[in-house]
Each structure stands twice: as structure tokens, then as C-alpha cells.
Short mmCIF file of C-alpha atoms and ligand atoms in Angstrom, two decimals:
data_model
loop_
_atom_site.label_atom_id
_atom_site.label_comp_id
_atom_site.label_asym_id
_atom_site.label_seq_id
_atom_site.Cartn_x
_atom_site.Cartn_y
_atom_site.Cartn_z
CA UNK A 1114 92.48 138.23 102.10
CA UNK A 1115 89.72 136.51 99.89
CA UNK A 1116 87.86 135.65 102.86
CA UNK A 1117 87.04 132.68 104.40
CA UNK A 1118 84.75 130.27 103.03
CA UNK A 1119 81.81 130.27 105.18
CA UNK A 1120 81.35 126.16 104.29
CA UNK A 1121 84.42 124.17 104.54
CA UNK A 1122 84.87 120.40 102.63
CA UNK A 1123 86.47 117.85 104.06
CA UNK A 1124 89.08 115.90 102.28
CA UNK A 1125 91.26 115.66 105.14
CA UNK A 1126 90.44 112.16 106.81
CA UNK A 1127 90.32 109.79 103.62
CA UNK A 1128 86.33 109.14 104.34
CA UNK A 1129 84.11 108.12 101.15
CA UNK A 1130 82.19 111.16 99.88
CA UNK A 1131 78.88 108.93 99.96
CA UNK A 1132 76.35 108.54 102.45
CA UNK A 1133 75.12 105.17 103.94
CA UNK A 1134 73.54 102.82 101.12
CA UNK A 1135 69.52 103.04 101.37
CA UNK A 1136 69.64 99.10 102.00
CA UNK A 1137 72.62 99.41 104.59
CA UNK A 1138 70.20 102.53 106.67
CA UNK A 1139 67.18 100.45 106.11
CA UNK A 1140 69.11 97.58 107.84
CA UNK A 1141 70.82 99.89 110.58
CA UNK A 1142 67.32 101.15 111.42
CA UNK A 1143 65.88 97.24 112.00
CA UNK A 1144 68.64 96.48 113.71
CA UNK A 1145 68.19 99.36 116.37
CA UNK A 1146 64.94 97.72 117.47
CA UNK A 1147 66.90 95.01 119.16
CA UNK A 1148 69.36 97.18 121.15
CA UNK A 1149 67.58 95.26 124.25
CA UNK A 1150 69.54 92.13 123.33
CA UNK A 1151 73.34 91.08 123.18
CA UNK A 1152 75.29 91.08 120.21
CA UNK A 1153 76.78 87.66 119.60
CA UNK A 1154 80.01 87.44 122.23
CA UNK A 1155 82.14 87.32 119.06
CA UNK A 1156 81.31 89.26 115.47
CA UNK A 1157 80.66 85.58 114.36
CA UNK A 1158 78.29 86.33 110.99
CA UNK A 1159 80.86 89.22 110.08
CA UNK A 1160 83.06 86.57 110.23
CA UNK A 1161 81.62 83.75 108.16
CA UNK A 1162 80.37 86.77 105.32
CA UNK A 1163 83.97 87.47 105.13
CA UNK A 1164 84.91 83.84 105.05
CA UNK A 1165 82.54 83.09 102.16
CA UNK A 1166 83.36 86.19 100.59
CA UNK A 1167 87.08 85.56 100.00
CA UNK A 1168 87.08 81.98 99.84
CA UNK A 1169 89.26 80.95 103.01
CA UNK A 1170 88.54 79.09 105.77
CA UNK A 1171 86.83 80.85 108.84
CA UNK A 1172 89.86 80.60 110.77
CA UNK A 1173 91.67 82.63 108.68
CA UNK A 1174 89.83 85.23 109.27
CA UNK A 1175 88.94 87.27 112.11
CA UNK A 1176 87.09 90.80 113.12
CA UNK A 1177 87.65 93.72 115.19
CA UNK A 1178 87.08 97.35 116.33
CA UNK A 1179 88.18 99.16 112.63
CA UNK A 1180 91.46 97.90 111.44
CA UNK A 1181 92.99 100.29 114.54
CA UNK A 1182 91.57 98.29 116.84
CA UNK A 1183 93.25 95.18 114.90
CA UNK A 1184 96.32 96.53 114.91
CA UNK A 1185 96.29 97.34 118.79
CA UNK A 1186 95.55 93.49 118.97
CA UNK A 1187 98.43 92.55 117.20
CA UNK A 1188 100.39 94.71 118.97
CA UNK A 1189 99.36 92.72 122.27
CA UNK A 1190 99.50 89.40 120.91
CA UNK A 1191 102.82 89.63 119.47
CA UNK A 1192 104.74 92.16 120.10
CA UNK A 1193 104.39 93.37 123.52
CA UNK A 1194 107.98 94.57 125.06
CA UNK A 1195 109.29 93.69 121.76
CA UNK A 1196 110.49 96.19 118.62
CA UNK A 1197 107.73 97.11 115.77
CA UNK A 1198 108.98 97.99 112.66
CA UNK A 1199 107.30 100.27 110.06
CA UNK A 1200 107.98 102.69 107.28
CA UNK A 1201 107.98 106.55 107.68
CA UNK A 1202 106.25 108.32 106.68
CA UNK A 1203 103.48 106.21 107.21
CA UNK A 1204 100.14 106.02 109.14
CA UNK A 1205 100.75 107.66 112.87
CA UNK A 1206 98.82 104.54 114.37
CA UNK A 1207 101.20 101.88 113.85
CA UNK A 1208 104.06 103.80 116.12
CA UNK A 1209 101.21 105.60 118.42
CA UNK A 1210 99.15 102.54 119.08
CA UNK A 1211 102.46 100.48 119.05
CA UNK A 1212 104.30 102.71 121.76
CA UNK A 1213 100.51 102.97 124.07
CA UNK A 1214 100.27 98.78 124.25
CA UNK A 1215 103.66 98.61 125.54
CA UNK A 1216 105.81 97.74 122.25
CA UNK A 1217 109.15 99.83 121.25
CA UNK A 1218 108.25 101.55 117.22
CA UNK A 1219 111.10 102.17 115.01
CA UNK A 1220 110.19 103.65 111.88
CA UNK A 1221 112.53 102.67 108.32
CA UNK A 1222 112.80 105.86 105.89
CA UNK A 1223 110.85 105.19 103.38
CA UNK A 1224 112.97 105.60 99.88
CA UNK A 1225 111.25 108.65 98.35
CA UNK A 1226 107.55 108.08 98.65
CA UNK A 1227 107.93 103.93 98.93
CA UNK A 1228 108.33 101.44 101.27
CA UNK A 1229 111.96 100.31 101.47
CA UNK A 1230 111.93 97.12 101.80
CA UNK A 1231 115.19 96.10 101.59
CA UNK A 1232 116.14 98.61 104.78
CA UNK A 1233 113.47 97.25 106.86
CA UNK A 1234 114.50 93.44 106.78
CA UNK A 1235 118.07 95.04 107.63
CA UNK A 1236 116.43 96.68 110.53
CA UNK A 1237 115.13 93.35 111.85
CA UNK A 1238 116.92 91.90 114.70
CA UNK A 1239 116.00 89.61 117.29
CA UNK A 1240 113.78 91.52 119.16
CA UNK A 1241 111.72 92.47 116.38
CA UNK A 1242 107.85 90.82 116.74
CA UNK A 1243 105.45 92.28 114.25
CA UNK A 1244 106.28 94.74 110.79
CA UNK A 1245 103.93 96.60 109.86
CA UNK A 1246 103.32 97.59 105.70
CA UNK A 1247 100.94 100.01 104.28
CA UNK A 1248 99.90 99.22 100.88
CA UNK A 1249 98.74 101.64 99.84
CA UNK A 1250 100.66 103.86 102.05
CA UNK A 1251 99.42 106.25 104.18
CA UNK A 1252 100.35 109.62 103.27
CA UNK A 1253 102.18 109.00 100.45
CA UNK A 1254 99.39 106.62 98.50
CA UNK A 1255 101.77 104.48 96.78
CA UNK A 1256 101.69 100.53 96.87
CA UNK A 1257 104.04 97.69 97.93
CA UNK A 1258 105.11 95.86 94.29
CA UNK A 1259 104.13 91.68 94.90
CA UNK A 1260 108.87 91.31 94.07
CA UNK A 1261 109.45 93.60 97.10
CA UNK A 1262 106.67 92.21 99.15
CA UNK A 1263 108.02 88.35 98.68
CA UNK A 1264 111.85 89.59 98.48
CA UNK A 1265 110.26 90.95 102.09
CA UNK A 1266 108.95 87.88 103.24
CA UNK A 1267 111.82 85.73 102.06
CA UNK A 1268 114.20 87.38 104.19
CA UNK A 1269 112.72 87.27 107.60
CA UNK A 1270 113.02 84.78 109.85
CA UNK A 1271 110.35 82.51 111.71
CA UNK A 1272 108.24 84.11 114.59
CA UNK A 1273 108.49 87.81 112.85
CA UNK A 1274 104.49 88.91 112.06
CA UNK A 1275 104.16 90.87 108.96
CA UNK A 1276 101.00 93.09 108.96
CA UNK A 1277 100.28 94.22 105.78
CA UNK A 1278 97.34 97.03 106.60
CA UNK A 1279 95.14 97.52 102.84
CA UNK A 1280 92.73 99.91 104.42
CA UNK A 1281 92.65 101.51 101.15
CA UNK A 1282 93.12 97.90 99.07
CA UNK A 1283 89.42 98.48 96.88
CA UNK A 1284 90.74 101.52 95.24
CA UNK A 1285 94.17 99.46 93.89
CA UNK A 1286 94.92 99.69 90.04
CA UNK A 1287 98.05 98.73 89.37
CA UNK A 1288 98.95 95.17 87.93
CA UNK A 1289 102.13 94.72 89.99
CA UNK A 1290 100.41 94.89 93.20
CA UNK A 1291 100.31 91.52 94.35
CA UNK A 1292 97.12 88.94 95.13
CA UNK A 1293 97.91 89.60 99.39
CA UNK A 1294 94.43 87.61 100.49
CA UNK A 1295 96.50 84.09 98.51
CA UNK A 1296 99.97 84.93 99.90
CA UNK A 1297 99.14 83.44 103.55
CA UNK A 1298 97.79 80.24 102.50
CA UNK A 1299 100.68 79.92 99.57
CA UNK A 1300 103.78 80.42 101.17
CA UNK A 1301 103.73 82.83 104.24
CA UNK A 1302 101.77 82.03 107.01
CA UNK A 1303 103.39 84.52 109.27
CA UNK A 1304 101.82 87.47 106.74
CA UNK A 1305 98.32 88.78 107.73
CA UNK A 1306 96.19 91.27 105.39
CA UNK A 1307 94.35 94.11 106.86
CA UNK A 1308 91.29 95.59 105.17
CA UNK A 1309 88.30 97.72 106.77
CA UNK A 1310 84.95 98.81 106.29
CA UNK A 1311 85.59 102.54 106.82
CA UNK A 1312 87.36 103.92 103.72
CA UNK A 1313 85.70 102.13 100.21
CA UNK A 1314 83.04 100.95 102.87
CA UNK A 1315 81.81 104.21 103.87
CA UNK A 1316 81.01 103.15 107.41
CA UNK A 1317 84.00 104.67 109.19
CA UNK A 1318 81.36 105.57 112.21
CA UNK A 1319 80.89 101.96 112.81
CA UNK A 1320 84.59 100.99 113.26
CA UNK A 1321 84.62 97.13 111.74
CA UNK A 1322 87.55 96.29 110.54
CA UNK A 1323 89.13 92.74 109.32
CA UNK A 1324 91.87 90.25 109.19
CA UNK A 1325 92.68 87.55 106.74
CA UNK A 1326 95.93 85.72 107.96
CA UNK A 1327 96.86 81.82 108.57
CA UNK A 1328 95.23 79.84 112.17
CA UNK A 1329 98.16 81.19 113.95
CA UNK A 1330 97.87 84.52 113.56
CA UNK A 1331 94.33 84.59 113.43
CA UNK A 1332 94.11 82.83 116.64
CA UNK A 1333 96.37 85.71 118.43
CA UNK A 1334 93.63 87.91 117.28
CA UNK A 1335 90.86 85.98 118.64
CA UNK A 1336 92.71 85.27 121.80
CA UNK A 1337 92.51 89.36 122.37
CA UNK A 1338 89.31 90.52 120.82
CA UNK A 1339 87.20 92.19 123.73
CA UNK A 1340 83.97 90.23 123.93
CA UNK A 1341 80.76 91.90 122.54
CA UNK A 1342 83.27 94.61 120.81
CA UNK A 1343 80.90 94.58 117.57
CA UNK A 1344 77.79 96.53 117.74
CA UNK A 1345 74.75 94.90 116.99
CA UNK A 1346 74.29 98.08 114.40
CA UNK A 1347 77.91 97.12 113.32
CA UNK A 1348 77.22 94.11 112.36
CA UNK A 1349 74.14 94.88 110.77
CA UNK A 1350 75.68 97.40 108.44
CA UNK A 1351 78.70 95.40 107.13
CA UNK A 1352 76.37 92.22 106.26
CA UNK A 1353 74.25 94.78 104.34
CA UNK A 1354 77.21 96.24 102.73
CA UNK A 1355 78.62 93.07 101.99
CA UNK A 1356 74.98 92.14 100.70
CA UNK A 1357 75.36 95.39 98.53
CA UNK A 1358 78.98 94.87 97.26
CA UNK A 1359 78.03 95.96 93.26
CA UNK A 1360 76.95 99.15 94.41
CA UNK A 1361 80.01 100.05 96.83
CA UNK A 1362 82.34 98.81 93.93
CA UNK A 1363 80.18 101.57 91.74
CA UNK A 1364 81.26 103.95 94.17
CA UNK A 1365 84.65 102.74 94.42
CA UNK A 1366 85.02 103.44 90.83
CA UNK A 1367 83.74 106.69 90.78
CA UNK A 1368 86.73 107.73 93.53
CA UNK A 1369 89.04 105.68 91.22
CA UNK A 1370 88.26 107.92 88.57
CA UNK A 1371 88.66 110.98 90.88
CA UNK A 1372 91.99 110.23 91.90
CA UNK A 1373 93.13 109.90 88.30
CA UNK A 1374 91.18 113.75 87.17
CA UNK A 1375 93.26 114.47 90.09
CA UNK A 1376 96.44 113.43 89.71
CA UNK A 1377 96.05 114.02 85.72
CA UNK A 1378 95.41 118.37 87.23
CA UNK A 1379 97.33 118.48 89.52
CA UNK A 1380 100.58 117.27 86.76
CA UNK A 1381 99.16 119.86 84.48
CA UNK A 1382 99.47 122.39 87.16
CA UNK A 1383 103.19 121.90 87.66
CA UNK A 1384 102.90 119.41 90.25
CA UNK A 1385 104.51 116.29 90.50
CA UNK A 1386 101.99 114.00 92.79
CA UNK A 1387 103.32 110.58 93.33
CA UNK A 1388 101.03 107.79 91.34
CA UNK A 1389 98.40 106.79 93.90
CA UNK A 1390 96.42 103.74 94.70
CA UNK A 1391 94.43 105.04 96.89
CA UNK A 1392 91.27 107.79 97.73
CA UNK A 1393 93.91 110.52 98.40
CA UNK A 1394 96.77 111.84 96.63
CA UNK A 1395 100.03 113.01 98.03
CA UNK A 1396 102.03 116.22 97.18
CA UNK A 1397 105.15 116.39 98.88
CA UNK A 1398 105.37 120.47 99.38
CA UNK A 1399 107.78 120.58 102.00
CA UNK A 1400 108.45 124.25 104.06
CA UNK A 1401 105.08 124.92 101.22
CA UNK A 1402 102.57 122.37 102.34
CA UNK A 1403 100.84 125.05 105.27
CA UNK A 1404 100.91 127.33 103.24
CA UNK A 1405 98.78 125.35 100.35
CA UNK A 1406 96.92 124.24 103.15
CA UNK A 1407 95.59 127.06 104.55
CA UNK A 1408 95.18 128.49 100.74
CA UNK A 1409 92.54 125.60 100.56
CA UNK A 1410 90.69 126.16 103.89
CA UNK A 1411 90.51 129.72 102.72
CA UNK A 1412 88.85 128.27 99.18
CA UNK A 1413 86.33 125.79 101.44
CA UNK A 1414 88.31 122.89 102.02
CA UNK A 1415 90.05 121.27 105.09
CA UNK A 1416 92.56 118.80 103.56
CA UNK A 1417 95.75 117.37 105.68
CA UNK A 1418 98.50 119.15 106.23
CA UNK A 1419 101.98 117.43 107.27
CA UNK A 1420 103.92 120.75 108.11
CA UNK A 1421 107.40 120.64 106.81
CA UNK A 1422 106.38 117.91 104.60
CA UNK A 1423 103.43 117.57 102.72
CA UNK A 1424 99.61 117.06 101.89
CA UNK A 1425 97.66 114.58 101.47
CA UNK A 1426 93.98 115.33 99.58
CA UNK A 1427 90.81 113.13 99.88
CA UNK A 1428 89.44 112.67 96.90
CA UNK A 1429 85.78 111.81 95.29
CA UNK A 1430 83.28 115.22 96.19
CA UNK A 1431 83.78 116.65 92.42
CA UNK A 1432 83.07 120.07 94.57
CA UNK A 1433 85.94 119.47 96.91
CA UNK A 1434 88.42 118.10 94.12
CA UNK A 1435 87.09 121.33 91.71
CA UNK A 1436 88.39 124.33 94.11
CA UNK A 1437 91.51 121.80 95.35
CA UNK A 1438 92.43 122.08 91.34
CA UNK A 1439 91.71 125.75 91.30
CA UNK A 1440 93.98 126.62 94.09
CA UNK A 1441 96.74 124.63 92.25
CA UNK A 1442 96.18 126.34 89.39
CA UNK A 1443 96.41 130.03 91.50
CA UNK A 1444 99.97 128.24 92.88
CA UNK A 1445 100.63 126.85 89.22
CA UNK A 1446 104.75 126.35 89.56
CA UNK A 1447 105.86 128.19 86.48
CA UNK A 1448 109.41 127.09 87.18
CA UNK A 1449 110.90 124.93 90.08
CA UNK A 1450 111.95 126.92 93.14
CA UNK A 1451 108.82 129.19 93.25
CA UNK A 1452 106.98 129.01 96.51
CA UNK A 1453 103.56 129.40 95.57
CA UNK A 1454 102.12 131.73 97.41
CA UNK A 1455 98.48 132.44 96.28
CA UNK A 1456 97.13 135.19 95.20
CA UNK A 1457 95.66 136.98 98.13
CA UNK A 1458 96.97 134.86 100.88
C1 LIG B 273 92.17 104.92 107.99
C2 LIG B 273 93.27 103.95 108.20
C3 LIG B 273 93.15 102.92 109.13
C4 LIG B 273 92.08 102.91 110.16
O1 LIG B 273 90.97 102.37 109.75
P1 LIG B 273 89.83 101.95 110.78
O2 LIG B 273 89.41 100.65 110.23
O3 LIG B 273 88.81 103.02 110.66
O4 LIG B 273 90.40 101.85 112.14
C5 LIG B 273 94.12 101.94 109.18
N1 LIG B 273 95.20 102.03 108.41
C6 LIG B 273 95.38 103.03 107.55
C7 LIG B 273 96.60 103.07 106.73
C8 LIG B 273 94.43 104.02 107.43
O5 LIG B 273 94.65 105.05 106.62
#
């Protein structure tokens, strides 16, 4: 045994390595003096920020409880004893939440480590209500290309909601991911973009999350947001953030640039990470992923382990991503077929 590390990282929940913004604490902290009062009945300001930040009409747009609690929403407005359909692997909360607010999940394969969306529109049938996409995928970090997402679109018929959750959409590099905030207003009114403030945001304690999506959908959302859901404090923090978007982009870039040191070791270590659009990174290790897992919680960090399957690394605390790249390196694969136990494990 090398011991366990007596401090453990975590890189297992996809948070941003960065505290609160000064500006965004500063404004939590005069917000706090007013806990006496009411929020507003509905996250109205968060709303017209977001609005005015994108360009689109206020009724395209509404808020809720972190993009989970948006999701549950959608769930209830249109899918209720109906069929969801979403990839899988992909984030537990689409079939979990799906299943709890009384909606039947079926999960598509996904075709290696992307969304096949050719298979789901065959899966559709007529008791299929909502879709749900994640672009960037969660685990697997890769993102939807704008052909498959329209060849998507194109295929379904009326009355079928596609949800395409970009929790991770700031960190997005790659030129043939498509321009999702137009595609509602274009062509596809039943499509309806996810984002949140708790990943590139770093105010996943808050739980604010948002929609952009045409009147239709937008009013389903409306029609089942709680009233008073959004904190006073919530709503405080995302119009700073929002005030402070430079700096959070800063950040963003910095993780951007993590991810890539990342991918770019782990390649040169013998793994073959999938290319990622996203604050994590994916290594599909199969019966070898607990193993690799527990070789990092040993080095000081707690990173996510689907057993059987794979990991899935947070990146952006150099620290964290440093002994991550030095446990690779003690599992280097030397030739395919090793299982790389490390040394001392
Ligand atoms: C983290 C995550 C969410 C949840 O975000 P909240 O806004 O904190 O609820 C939604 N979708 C995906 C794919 C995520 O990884």
C-alpha cells in the first residue's frame, strides 16, 4: 500500500475549481440583508438578464431550480405517462427524474461514445413526448454535430419535445457543434436548449438553471415552475455573474486549456480518451475503471467511477489534474491488453 492520502481532490462531480467571484460574494452578502422579504413570485430579472443576454424574446426563455429541476418540469409538462427517450450512457437524471414524475425512460445505445441519432428517431413511436440530448454528453464528453442534430429534428414528428441539456455548453470548441440558442426560432420550435449556472458558472450551490426554447415550450415551463423557487441569494448571484461574464469566460478558458493538457497526457500515456467538449474527460476502462479509481483516491483524488465501464475526470485544479496524470503514467499501457494495475495497489 502507498497509503492513503490524508487530503482527497475532488474531480468527481464536474464543479468549477474556482471559488465565488469577489463581486458575485459581495452581492450574495447584500442580498442576505433582505431575507425578511419575498423573492419575486417568478425569477423575473433572471429572466429578462438572460433575455437581453442572448438576444430572444423573454418568452423564450424561462428559469428554474438548476437545469434538474428544468428537466423534472419538462418531464411534467410533456411527458407525463408518456415514453422519454435518451442516449446511454448518459446523465442518470434524465431516466431517474423521468421514471420519479411518472414518465416511462428508454435509453438508445449510444454508438461508441456518441449520441446515435439515427437509432433514437427509430426508437420514436407514438407514445414518445420529450427526447432528451446531452451535448456535451455526460460521461462520455463528446458533442452532438449541428448534421445529426437537424437530420434529428427533421425526422420527428409534431408534438415530440427535444431537450437538448448544454450544461457544459461554455466549455464547447469544436466548429461543427451547431449555434442551438438560433435553432428554435429558425426552424424547430419544438427544440429547447438547456444551460445552467452550476458548471462554467461556479454556483452549483445555488441551483439556477435555464431554458431558451420557442412560447410553447417555454410556456409548459412556466405553467410548472413552483412559485418563489429562486432564492433571493439565487438571484442575486446569477445577475452578478452575468454582470461579471469576462471574468467567468477567463475561467472558462483556463478549464478549456485543462482539458486539452489533459487529454494531450493522458494520449501520451497510452490512453485513448475520447475528444471532449467539456470540464471532464472520459476514459472508457471497462472491468479497469475501479481499479484506476481507487489508484487515484489512494494518490488524493476522488474522481467518478462507472464500474464495469469507465471514468470520468473533472478537470481545472492543476493539483488534481497533476497526480490524475501521474497515476496514468504508473498504469502507462505499454501494449493493449495490460490491466494496469499500479504499482503498490
Ligand atoms: C450537472 C448536470 C446537470 C445538472 O445541473 P444543475 O443545473 O446543477 O441541476 C444537468 N445536466 C447534465 C448533463 C449535467 O452534467
Amino acid at each position: 500500500m502507498t497509503g492513503v492520502a490524508s487530503r482527497v481532490l475532488k474531480a468527481s462531480a464536474n464543479e468549477s475549481p474556482f471559488p465565488p467571484l469577489p463581486s458575485v460574494l459581495e452581492a450574495v452578502a447584500t442580498a442576505a440583508g433582505r431575507l425578511n422579504r419575498y423573492p419575486d413570485v417568478q425569477p423575473l430579472r433572471i429572466v429578462g438578464a438572460i433575455a437581453q443576454r442572448f438576444g430572444v424574446p423573454e418568452d423564450h426563455v424561462a428559469v428554474g431550480a438548476g437545469s434538474s429541476g428544468l428537466i423534472q418540469q419538462l418531464v411534467h409538462a410533456f411527458a407525463r405517462g408518456k415514453d422519454v427517450l435518451h442516449g446511454w450512457r448518459v446523465f442518470e437524471g434524465y431516466p431517474l427524474i423521468s421514471y420519479a414524475t411518472g414518465a416511462n425512460p428508454i435509453g438508445v445505445p449510444l454508438a461508441g461514445e456518441d449520441h446515435d441519432v439515427d437509432a433514437i428517431a427509430a426508437a420514436v413511436t407514438e407514445r414518445t413526448g420529450l427526447i432528451f440530448l446531452g451535448s456535451p454528453n455526460n460521461p462520455t464528453g463528446t458533442v452532438i454535430p449541428a448534421d445529426d442534430l437537424v437530420r434529428l429534428l427533421g425526422r420527428l414528428p409534431d408534438g415530440v419535445v427535444v431537450v437538448l441539456d448544454e450544461a457544459y455548453g461554455e466549455f464547447v470548441r469544436d466548429p461543427a457543434a451547431p449555434d442551438t440558442l438560433a435553432l428554435h426560432r429558425e426552424r424547430w420550435p419544438n427544440l429547447v436548449v438547456l444551460r445552467t449556472f452550476s458548471k462554467a458558472y461556479g454556483l452549483a450551490g445555488l441551483r439556477v438553471g435555464y431554458a431558451i426554447g420557442s412560447p410553447a415550450v417555454i410556456g409548459g415551463l412556466r405553467a410548472t415552475t413552483m412559485p418563489f423557487a429562486t432564492t433571493t441569494i439565487a438571484e442575486a448571484a446569477v445577475l452578478a455573474s452575468l454582470a461579471a461574464e469576462d471574468e467567468l469566460r477567463t475561467r472558462c478558458e483556463a478549464v478549456v486549456a485543462a482539458r486539452e493538457r489533459m487529454l494531450a497526457g493522458l494520449r501520451e500515456r497510452g490512453f485513448a480518451p475520447p475528444p471532449s467538449g467539456a470540464n471532464f474527460v472520459w476514459l472508457r476502462l471497462g472491468e479497469e475503471s475501479a481499479a484506476f479509481a481507487a489508484a487515484c483516491r489512494e494518490a488524493g483524488v476522488e474522481i467518478k467511477c462507472f464500474d464495469g465501464e469507465g471514468v470520468r475526470i473533472t478537470v481545472g485544479d492543476p493539483e488534481a489534474d497533476d497526480i490524475v496524470l501521474d497515476v496514468a503514467e504508473r498504469c502507462r499501457r505499454a501494449d493493449a491488453g495490460t490491466v494496469p494495475v499500479p504499482e503498490g495497489a
